[in-house]
CSV table of C-alpha atoms and ligand atoms in Angstrom, one decimal:
chain,number,residue,atom,x,y,z
A,116,UNK,CA,27.9,58.9,-15.0
A,117,UNK,CA,26.4,55.5,-15.0
A,118,UNK,CA,24.5,55.0,-11.8
A,119,UNK,CA,25.9,51.4,-11.3
A,120,UNK,CA,29.4,52.8,-10.9
A,121,UNK,CA,28.4,55.1,-8.0
A,122,UNK,CA,27.1,52.3,-5.8
A,123,UNK,CA,29.5,49.4,-5.6
A,124,UNK,CA,28.4,47.4,-2.5
A,125,UNK,CA,31.4,45.2,-2.4
A,126,UNK,CA,33.7,48.2,-1.7
A,127,UNK,CA,31.6,48.9,1.4
A,128,UNK,CA,31.8,45.3,2.6
A,129,UNK,CA,35.6,45.3,2.2
A,130,UNK,CA,36.1,48.4,4.2
A,131,UNK,CA,34.1,47.1,7.2
A,132,UNK,CA,35.8,43.6,7.2
A,133,UNK,CA,39.4,44.4,6.4
A,134,UNK,CA,40.6,42.4,3.4
A,135,UNK,CA,37.4,40.4,3.2
A,136,UNK,CA,39.2,37.0,3.4
A,137,UNK,CA,39.1,36.4,7.2
A,138,UNK,CA,36.6,33.7,8.0
A,139,UNK,CA,34.4,35.2,10.8
A,140,UNK,CA,33.6,31.7,12.4
A,141,UNK,CA,35.6,28.5,12.5
A,142,UNK,CA,34.6,26.0,9.8
A,143,UNK,CA,32.8,22.8,10.9
A,144,UNK,CA,35.0,19.7,10.9
A,145,UNK,CA,35.6,18.3,7.4
A,146,UNK,CA,34.0,15.0,8.4
A,147,UNK,CA,30.6,16.6,8.9
A,148,UNK,CA,30.6,18.9,5.8
A,149,UNK,CA,29.2,16.2,3.5
A,150,UNK,CA,25.9,14.3,3.8
A,151,UNK,CA,26.2,10.7,5.1
A,152,UNK,CA,24.4,9.5,2.0
A,153,UNK,CA,27.0,10.9,-0.3
A,154,UNK,CA,29.9,9.6,1.9
A,155,UNK,CA,28.3,6.1,1.8
A,156,UNK,CA,28.4,5.9,-2.0
A,157,UNK,CA,31.5,3.8,-2.9
A,158,UNK,CA,34.1,5.5,-5.1
A,159,UNK,CA,34.2,4.4,-8.7
A,160,UNK,CA,36.3,1.2,-9.1
A,161,UNK,CA,37.4,2.1,-12.6
A,162,UNK,CA,38.9,5.6,-12.0
A,163,UNK,CA,42.4,4.3,-11.2
A,164,UNK,CA,42.7,2.5,-14.6
A,165,UNK,CA,41.6,5.5,-16.5
A,166,UNK,CA,44.1,7.6,-14.6
A,167,UNK,CA,47.0,5.3,-15.5
A,168,UNK,CA,45.7,5.1,-19.1
A,169,UNK,CA,45.6,8.9,-19.3
A,170,UNK,CA,49.4,9.0,-18.8
A,171,UNK,CA,50.0,6.8,-21.9
A,172,UNK,CA,49.4,7.9,-25.5
A,173,UNK,CA,49.1,4.5,-27.2
A,174,UNK,CA,46.5,2.7,-25.1
A,175,UNK,CA,44.1,0.2,-26.8
A,176,UNK,CA,41.0,0.7,-24.8
A,177,UNK,CA,38.2,-1.9,-24.4
A,178,UNK,CA,37.2,0.1,-21.3
A,179,UNK,CA,34.5,2.4,-22.5
A,180,UNK,CA,30.9,1.2,-22.7
A,181,UNK,CA,29.8,3.4,-25.5
A,182,UNK,CA,28.8,2.8,-29.1
A,183,UNK,CA,31.6,3.7,-31.5
A,184,UNK,CA,29.1,4.8,-34.2
A,185,UNK,CA,27.9,8.3,-34.9
A,186,UNK,CA,24.1,8.5,-34.5
A,187,UNK,CA,22.4,7.4,-37.8
A,188,UNK,CA,21.9,10.2,-40.4
A,189,UNK,CA,18.0,10.5,-40.0
A,190,UNK,CA,18.6,11.2,-36.3
A,191,UNK,CA,21.3,13.8,-37.1
A,192,UNK,CA,19.0,15.5,-39.7
A,193,UNK,CA,16.2,15.7,-37.2
A,194,UNK,CA,18.5,17.3,-34.6
A,195,UNK,CA,19.8,19.8,-37.1
A,196,UNK,CA,16.3,20.6,-38.3
A,197,UNK,CA,15.1,21.1,-34.7
A,198,UNK,CA,17.8,23.7,-34.1
A,199,UNK,CA,17.2,25.4,-37.5
A,200,UNK,CA,13.5,25.7,-36.7
A,201,UNK,CA,14.5,27.5,-33.5
A,202,UNK,CA,13.1,24.8,-31.2
A,203,UNK,CA,15.3,25.9,-28.3
A,204,UNK,CA,12.7,26.2,-25.5
A,205,UNK,CA,11.7,23.7,-22.8
A,206,UNK,CA,9.2,21.0,-23.7
A,207,UNK,CA,6.4,19.8,-21.5
A,208,UNK,CA,7.8,18.4,-18.3
A,209,UNK,CA,6.9,14.9,-19.3
A,210,UNK,CA,8.6,15.3,-22.7
A,211,UNK,CA,7.2,15.9,-26.2
A,212,UNK,CA,3.8,14.1,-26.4
A,213,UNK,CA,4.6,12.5,-29.8
A,214,UNK,CA,7.7,11.0,-28.4
A,215,UNK,CA,5.8,9.6,-25.5
A,216,UNK,CA,3.3,8.1,-27.9
A,217,UNK,CA,6.2,6.7,-30.0
A,218,UNK,CA,7.8,5.1,-26.9
A,219,UNK,CA,4.5,3.4,-25.9
A,220,UNK,CA,3.8,2.3,-29.4
A,221,UNK,CA,7.3,0.9,-29.9
A,222,UNK,CA,7.1,-1.2,-26.7
A,223,UNK,CA,3.6,-2.4,-27.6
A,224,UNK,CA,4.5,-3.5,-31.1
A,225,UNK,CA,7.9,-4.9,-30.4
A,226,UNK,CA,7.4,-6.7,-27.1
A,227,UNK,CA,3.7,-7.0,-26.6
A,228,UNK,CA,3.6,-4.5,-23.7
A,229,UNK,CA,0.1,-3.3,-22.7
A,230,UNK,CA,-0.8,0.0,-24.4
A,231,UNK,CA,0.7,2.6,-22.0
A,232,UNK,CA,-1.0,5.9,-21.6
A,233,UNK,CA,1.4,8.6,-23.0
A,234,UNK,CA,-0.3,11.2,-20.8
A,235,UNK,CA,0.2,9.5,-17.4
A,236,UNK,CA,2.4,6.5,-17.8
A,237,UNK,CA,5.4,7.7,-19.9
A,238,UNK,CA,8.1,10.1,-18.8
A,239,UNK,CA,11.0,11.3,-21.0
A,240,UNK,CA,14.2,11.7,-19.0
A,241,UNK,CA,17.8,12.7,-19.3
A,242,UNK,CA,18.9,9.2,-20.2
A,243,UNK,CA,18.3,6.1,-18.1
A,244,UNK,CA,20.7,7.6,-15.6
A,245,UNK,CA,18.2,10.2,-14.6
A,246,UNK,CA,15.3,7.7,-14.8
A,247,UNK,CA,17.1,5.3,-12.5
A,248,UNK,CA,17.7,8.1,-9.9
A,249,UNK,CA,14.1,9.2,-10.1
A,250,UNK,CA,12.7,5.7,-9.7
A,251,UNK,CA,14.7,5.2,-6.5
A,252,UNK,CA,13.8,8.6,-5.1
A,253,UNK,CA,10.2,8.0,-5.9
A,254,UNK,CA,9.8,4.6,-4.1
A,255,UNK,CA,12.3,4.4,-1.2
A,256,UNK,CA,12.2,5.5,2.4
A,257,UNK,CA,15.1,5.0,4.8
A,258,UNK,CA,15.4,1.3,5.7
A,259,UNK,CA,13.8,0.1,2.5
A,260,UNK,CA,15.8,-2.7,0.9
A,261,UNK,CA,16.4,-3.1,-2.8
A,262,UNK,CA,17.7,-6.4,-4.1
A,263,UNK,CA,20.3,-5.7,-6.7
A,264,UNK,CA,21.8,-8.7,-8.6
A,265,UNK,CA,25.4,-8.1,-9.4
A,266,UNK,CA,27.7,-7.6,-11.2
A,267,UNK,CA,25.6,-4.6,-12.6
A,268,UNK,CA,25.9,-1.1,-14.0
A,269,UNK,CA,27.7,1.1,-11.5
A,270,UNK,CA,24.9,3.6,-11.0
A,271,UNK,CA,22.4,1.1,-9.6
A,272,UNK,CA,24.0,0.9,-6.2
A,273,UNK,CA,24.6,4.7,-6.0
A,274,UNK,CA,21.0,5.5,-6.9
A,275,UNK,CA,19.7,3.3,-4.1
A,276,UNK,CA,22.0,4.7,-1.5
A,277,UNK,CA,21.3,8.3,-2.6
A,278,UNK,CA,17.6,7.7,-2.2
A,279,UNK,CA,18.3,6.5,1.4
A,280,UNK,CA,17.7,2.9,0.6
A,281,UNK,CA,19.7,-0.2,1.4
A,282,UNK,CA,21.3,-2.3,-1.3
A,283,UNK,CA,21.0,-6.1,-0.8
A,284,UNK,CA,23.5,-7.5,-3.3
A,285,UNK,CA,22.9,-10.9,-4.8
A,286,UNK,CA,25.9,-12.2,-6.8
A,287,UNK,CA,25.4,-14.0,-10.1
A,288,UNK,CA,27.9,-16.5,-11.5
A,289,UNK,CA,29.5,-17.7,-14.7
A,290,UNK,CA,28.2,-21.2,-14.0
A,291,UNK,CA,24.6,-19.8,-14.4
A,292,UNK,CA,25.6,-17.7,-17.4
A,293,UNK,CA,25.3,-14.7,-15.0
A,294,UNK,CA,21.5,-15.1,-14.9
A,295,UNK,CA,19.7,-14.4,-11.7
A,296,UNK,CA,18.5,-17.6,-9.9
A,297,UNK,CA,15.2,-17.6,-8.1
A,298,UNK,CA,16.8,-19.3,-5.1
A,299,UNK,CA,19.2,-16.5,-4.6
A,300,UNK,CA,16.5,-13.8,-4.8
A,301,UNK,CA,14.2,-15.7,-2.3
A,302,UNK,CA,17.1,-16.0,0.1
A,303,UNK,CA,17.7,-12.2,0.0
A,304,UNK,CA,14.1,-11.2,0.8
A,305,UNK,CA,13.3,-9.8,4.2
A,306,UNK,CA,10.3,-7.9,5.6
A,307,UNK,CA,12.0,-4.7,4.4
A,308,UNK,CA,12.4,-5.7,0.8
A,309,UNK,CA,10.6,-3.1,-1.3
A,310,UNK,CA,12.0,-3.6,-4.8
A,311,UNK,CA,14.0,-5.7,-7.2
A,312,UNK,CA,16.4,-4.0,-9.6
A,313,UNK,CA,17.4,-5.9,-12.7
A,314,UNK,CA,19.2,-5.1,-15.9
A,315,UNK,CA,19.2,-7.5,-18.9
A,316,UNK,CA,20.9,-7.5,-21.3
A,317,UNK,CA,23.5,-6.9,-18.7
A,318,UNK,CA,26.3,-4.5,-18.3
A,319,UNK,CA,29.1,-5.8,-17.6
A,320,UNK,CA,28.5,-9.5,-18.4
A,321,UNK,CA,26.4,-9.4,-21.6
A,322,UNK,CA,24.1,-11.9,-20.0
A,323,UNK,CA,20.4,-12.2,-20.9
A,324,UNK,CA,17.6,-13.9,-19.1
A,325,UNK,CA,15.4,-16.4,-20.8
A,326,UNK,CA,11.6,-16.4,-20.5
A,327,UNK,CA,11.5,-19.2,-17.9
A,328,UNK,CA,14.0,-17.3,-15.7
A,329,UNK,CA,12.0,-14.1,-16.0
A,330,UNK,CA,8.8,-15.8,-15.2
A,331,UNK,CA,10.3,-17.1,-12.0
A,332,UNK,CA,11.3,-13.6,-11.0
A,333,UNK,CA,7.8,-12.4,-11.8
A,334,UNK,CA,6.3,-15.1,-9.5
A,335,UNK,CA,8.6,-13.9,-6.7
A,336,UNK,CA,7.7,-10.3,-7.3
A,337,UNK,CA,4.0,-11.2,-7.0
A,338,UNK,CA,4.3,-13.4,-4.0
A,339,UNK,CA,6.3,-10.7,-2.0
A,340,UNK,CA,4.6,-7.6,-3.5
A,341,UNK,CA,7.8,-6.2,-4.9
A,342,UNK,CA,8.2,-3.3,-7.3
A,343,UNK,CA,10.5,-4.3,-10.1
A,344,UNK,CA,12.7,-1.7,-11.8
A,345,UNK,CA,13.9,-3.2,-15.1
A,346,UNK,CA,16.7,-1.4,-17.0
A,347,UNK,CA,16.4,-2.6,-20.6
A,348,UNK,CA,18.6,0.0,-22.2
A,349,UNK,CA,20.3,-2.7,-24.4
A,350,UNK,CA,16.9,-4.2,-25.6
A,351,UNK,CA,17.8,-4.1,-29.3
A,352,UNK,CA,21.3,-5.3,-28.9
A,353,UNK,CA,20.7,-9.0,-28.7
A,354,UNK,CA,22.3,-11.7,-30.9
A,355,UNK,CA,21.8,-15.1,-32.4
A,356,UNK,CA,18.3,-16.4,-32.0
A,357,UNK,CA,17.6,-14.7,-28.7
A,358,UNK,CA,14.6,-12.4,-28.6
A,359,UNK,CA,14.4,-9.7,-26.0
A,360,UNK,CA,11.8,-10.2,-23.3
A,361,UNK,CA,10.3,-7.0,-21.7
A,362,UNK,CA,9.8,-7.8,-18.1
A,363,UNK,CA,6.7,-5.5,-17.8
A,364,UNK,CA,5.0,-7.4,-20.6
A,365,UNK,CA,5.0,-10.7,-18.6
A,366,UNK,CA,1.6,-11.6,-17.1
A,367,UNK,CA,0.7,-9.4,-14.1
A,368,UNK,CA,4.0,-7.4,-14.2
A,369,UNK,CA,2.8,-4.1,-15.9
A,370,UNK,CA,1.3,-2.9,-12.6
A,371,UNK,CA,4.4,-3.4,-10.5
A,372,UNK,CA,7.2,-2.6,-13.0
A,373,UNK,CA,9.0,0.6,-13.9
A,374,UNK,CA,10.5,-0.1,-17.3
A,375,UNK,CA,13.6,2.0,-18.1
A,376,UNK,CA,14.8,2.4,-21.7
A,377,UNK,CA,16.7,4.9,-23.7
A,378,UNK,CA,18.3,6.0,-26.9
A,379,UNK,CA,22.0,5.9,-25.9
A,380,UNK,CA,23.0,2.4,-26.9
A,381,UNK,CA,20.4,1.0,-29.5
A,382,UNK,CA,20.6,4.2,-31.5
A,383,UNK,CA,24.1,5.4,-30.7
A,384,UNK,CA,22.8,8.5,-29.1
A,385,UNK,CA,24.7,8.8,-25.8
A,386,UNK,CA,25.4,12.5,-26.1
A,387,UNK,CA,21.8,13.5,-26.8
A,388,UNK,CA,20.8,12.5,-23.3
A,389,UNK,CA,17.4,11.0,-23.8
A,390,UNK,CA,15.8,8.0,-22.0
A,391,UNK,CA,12.4,7.1,-20.7
A,392,UNK,CA,10.5,5.5,-17.9
A,393,UNK,CA,7.3,3.6,-18.5
A,394,UNK,CA,5.0,2.2,-15.8
A,395,UNK,CA,1.9,2.5,-13.7
A,396,UNK,CA,0.6,6.1,-13.4
A,397,UNK,CA,1.2,6.5,-9.6
A,398,UNK,CA,4.9,5.5,-9.9
A,399,UNK,CA,5.6,7.5,-13.1
A,400,UNK,CA,3.6,10.4,-11.6
A,401,UNK,CA,5.9,10.5,-8.5
A,402,UNK,CA,9.0,10.3,-10.8
A,403,UNK,CA,7.6,13.2,-12.9
A,404,UNK,CA,7.1,15.3,-9.7
A,405,UNK,CA,10.8,15.0,-8.9
A,406,UNK,CA,11.8,15.4,-12.6
A,407,UNK,CA,9.9,18.7,-12.9
A,408,UNK,CA,11.8,20.2,-10.0
A,409,UNK,CA,15.2,18.7,-10.8
A,410,UNK,CA,15.4,18.9,-14.6
A,411,UNK,CA,12.3,20.6,-16.1
A,412,UNK,CA,12.5,18.7,-19.3
A,413,UNK,CA,15.0,16.5,-21.2
A,414,UNK,CA,17.0,18.3,-23.9
A,415,UNK,CA,14.6,19.5,-26.7
A,416,UNK,CA,17.0,18.8,-29.5
A,417,UNK,CA,17.6,15.3,-28.2
A,418,UNK,CA,13.9,14.6,-27.9
A,419,UNK,CA,13.2,15.7,-31.5
A,420,UNK,CA,16.1,13.5,-32.7
A,421,UNK,CA,14.8,10.6,-30.6
A,422,UNK,CA,11.4,11.0,-32.3
A,423,UNK,CA,13.1,10.4,-35.7
A,424,UNK,CA,14.8,7.3,-34.2
A,425,UNK,CA,11.3,5.8,-33.6
A,426,UNK,CA,9.3,7.4,-36.4
A,427,UNK,CA,11.6,7.7,-39.5
A,428,UNK,CA,11.6,4.3,-41.1
A,429,UNK,CA,15.1,5.0,-42.6
A,430,UNK,CA,16.6,4.7,-39.1
A,431,UNK,CA,15.9,1.0,-38.8
A,432,UNK,CA,18.3,0.0,-41.5
A,433,UNK,CA,21.1,1.7,-39.6
A,434,UNK,CA,20.2,0.0,-36.3
A,435,UNK,CA,20.2,-3.4,-38.0
A,436,UNK,CA,23.6,-2.7,-39.5
A,437,UNK,CA,25.0,-1.7,-36.0
A,438,UNK,CA,23.6,-4.8,-34.4
A,439,UNK,CA,25.1,-7.0,-37.1
A,440,UNK,CA,28.5,-5.2,-36.7
A,441,UNK,CA,28.4,-5.7,-32.9
A,442,UNK,CA,27.6,-9.4,-33.4
A,443,UNK,CA,30.6,-9.9,-35.7
A,444,UNK,CA,32.9,-8.2,-33.2
A,445,UNK,CA,31.3,-10.3,-30.4
A,446,UNK,CA,32.2,-13.5,-32.1
A,447,UNK,CA,35.7,-12.3,-32.8
A,448,UNK,CA,36.4,-11.3,-29.2
A,449,UNK,CA,34.7,-14.3,-27.5
A,450,UNK,CA,36.5,-16.8,-29.8
A,451,UNK,CA,39.8,-14.9,-29.4
A,452,UNK,CA,39.5,-14.8,-25.6
A,453,UNK,CA,38.7,-18.5,-25.3
A,454,UNK,CA,41.7,-19.4,-27.6
A,455,UNK,CA,44.0,-17.3,-25.4
A,456,UNK,CA,42.8,-19.3,-22.4
A,457,UNK,CA,40.7,-16.6,-20.8
A,458,UNK,CA,37.5,-18.6,-20.5
A,459,UNK,CA,34.5,-16.5,-21.7
A,460,UNK,CA,30.9,-17.6,-21.6
A,461,UNK,CA,28.9,-16.5,-24.6
A,462,UNK,CA,27.4,-13.1,-24.0
A,463,UNK,CA,24.0,-12.8,-25.9
A,464,UNK,CA,23.4,-9.1,-25.5
A,465,UNK,CA,24.8,-5.6,-25.0
A,466,UNK,CA,28.5,-5.1,-26.2
A,467,UNK,CA,30.6,-6.7,-23.4
A,468,UNK,CA,32.6,-9.8,-23.0
A,469,UNK,CA,33.3,-10.9,-19.4
A,470,UNK,CA,36.1,-13.5,-19.4
A,471,UNK,CA,37.6,-15.2,-16.3
A,472,UNK,CA,41.3,-14.3,-15.7
A,473,UNK,CA,41.7,-17.3,-13.3
A,474,UNK,CA,44.1,-19.0,-15.7
A,475,UNK,CA,46.7,-16.3,-15.1
A,476,UNK,CA,46.8,-16.7,-11.3
A,477,UNK,CA,46.2,-13.0,-11.0
A,478,UNK,CA,43.2,-11.3,-9.4
A,479,UNK,CA,41.1,-9.0,-11.6
A,480,UNK,CA,42.9,-5.8,-10.3
A,481,UNK,CA,46.4,-7.2,-10.8
A,482,UNK,CA,45.4,-8.4,-14.3
A,483,UNK,CA,44.0,-5.0,-15.4
A,484,UNK,CA,46.9,-3.0,-13.9
A,485,UNK,CA,49.6,-5.2,-15.3
A,486,UNK,CA,48.0,-5.6,-18.7
A,487,UNK,CA,47.7,-1.9,-19.0
A,488,UNK,CA,51.3,-1.2,-17.9
A,489,UNK,CA,52.9,-4.1,-19.9
A,490,UNK,CA,50.7,-4.3,-23.0
A,491,UNK,CA,48.9,-0.9,-23.0
A,492,UNK,CA,45.5,-2.7,-23.2
A,493,UNK,CA,42.8,-1.3,-21.0
A,494,UNK,CA,40.0,-3.5,-19.7
A,495,UNK,CA,38.0,-3.1,-16.4
A,496,UNK,CA,38.1,-5.3,-13.3
A,497,UNK,CA,34.8,-7.2,-12.9
A,498,UNK,CA,34.5,-6.4,-9.3
A,499,UNK,CA,34.1,-2.7,-10.1
A,500,UNK,CA,30.6,-3.8,-11.0
A,501,UNK,CA,29.9,-5.5,-7.7
A,502,UNK,CA,29.8,-9.0,-6.2
A,503,UNK,CA,30.2,-11.9,-8.6
A,504,UNK,CA,32.6,-9.9,-10.8
A,505,UNK,CA,35.7,-11.1,-8.9
A,506,UNK,CA,38.1,-13.0,-11.1
A,507,UNK,CA,36.7,-11.5,-14.3
A,508,UNK,CA,37.3,-8.5,-16.4
A,509,UNK,CA,35.0,-6.5,-18.7
A,510,UNK,CA,36.0,-6.0,-22.3
A,511,UNK,CA,33.8,-3.7,-24.3
A,512,UNK,CA,33.8,-4.7,-27.9
A,513,UNK,CA,32.2,-1.5,-29.2
A,514,UNK,CA,35.6,-0.8,-30.7
A,515,UNK,CA,37.0,-1.3,-34.2
A,516,UNK,CA,38.0,-4.8,-35.4
A,517,UNK,CA,41.6,-3.5,-35.7
A,518,UNK,CA,41.5,-2.4,-32.1
A,519,UNK,CA,40.0,-5.7,-30.9
A,520,UNK,CA,42.6,-7.7,-32.8
A,521,UNK,CA,45.4,-5.6,-31.3
A,522,UNK,CA,44.0,-5.9,-27.8
A,523,UNK,CA,43.7,-9.7,-28.3
A,524,UNK,CA,47.4,-9.9,-29.4
A,525,UNK,CA,48.4,-8.0,-26.3
A,526,UNK,CA,46.4,-10.2,-24.1
A,527,UNK,CA,47.8,-13.3,-25.8
A,528,UNK,CA,51.4,-12.2,-25.1
A,529,UNK,CA,50.4,-11.3,-21.5
A,530,UNK,CA,48.7,-14.6,-20.8
A,531,UNK,CA,51.7,-16.5,-22.2
A,532,UNK,CA,54.0,-14.7,-19.7
A,533,UNK,CA,51.6,-15.2,-16.8
A,534,UNK,CA,50.2,-18.7,-17.1
B,260,PLP,C1,23.0,-0.8,-18.0
B,260,PLP,C2,23.0,0.6,-18.2
B,260,PLP,N1,22.0,1.4,-17.8
B,260,PLP,C3,22.0,2.7,-17.9
B,260,PLP,C4,23.1,3.4,-18.5
B,260,PLP,C5,23.0,4.9,-18.7
B,260,PLP,O1,22.6,5.2,-19.9
B,260,PLP,P1,22.1,6.7,-20.3
B,260,PLP,O2,23.0,7.2,-21.3
B,260,PLP,O3,20.7,6.4,-20.9
B,260,PLP,O4,22.0,7.5,-19.1
B,260,PLP,C6,24.2,2.6,-19.0
B,260,PLP,C7,25.3,3.3,-19.6
B,260,PLP,O5,26.4,2.7,-19.7
B,260,PLP,C8,24.1,1.2,-18.9
B,260,PLP,O6,25.1,0.4,-19.3
């Protein structure tokens, strides 16, 4: 007889405690079961619309902020090869060294960043999502304030709160093309301000910042000794004659900036889960310490695929084609929205349009809910992304031209009924 079957401890436990389902002590009150930090994170403002949309089978969605392309073939090949070669183990905590080198080289060549040390100043993460979380955990103590211009990507606020910090939100406005103004930042600074968190090109507005505007922010960071976290995940998705400016490449900024970037958007690699953080050795070292306990290493197959994104020259052609395709769709949707009467400033980056719905007399929540129910078109209320988003909706144009045209037709009919 197999020895395991002779000693079944669970039988013993059951005989001593009856049916084994009686709680021996009363449970603590539900209100104190969760950490206050988690309770303080606001619920997602977009869930409701996805729940309604899930009950319909013919929704035209401009709701999802994700490329509609499959990753380019050289990236797919590198991923397949990685698996076929049996590269299924962890990598170094910091990520594959060649990938760290490629990240540093890319930022240097493309944006004039200083040559970052791949050993100490580059960390490969599970997307910018993880990098953002690590950055906040690495720099914040309770009571520290982080200035967060809004509207912004939903995880910024959550990452600050989960690290015990306090969010100081600074709204941006359509009249400024959703750029951050130096006056607003100066007004938000207190003796507790530790960091400034910016994200350009911006999700949800599609706004970019010009060099002058960035230099103003750099001056403020220097004057008030702020750490700057700059999420530049959409760096390659810029249109027209705009050239992306890397914040850390501005004079004096490399030593106080944590630059976050990733593969998800530029290379259509959301599911591979690879991003990176680049910055001064002390800050990146602290992030690495957390990362090595939390994650060990980013997915190996994703890292090897990301290496091909940087190093295989054949990838570039595909990136340029994707950018051109987004740009065509950008012009289609922005012109369409303005013709319908939903005023839309020109987004110069990412893949979002952020029109005002003021013309309809509805607020952004009523607009989204009724548009979904009446026309089966899904867009996201701007206020789900924070202050400054009121009266606007986010339309992601990483959708097919046919989808965008149908969505515009639905919005046209809707606005005709509600103007
Ligand atoms: C501005 C911004 N930052 C970060 C992320 C997260 O990206 P990742 O897939 O690298 O975690 C997103 C995803 O939508 C985003 O829009």
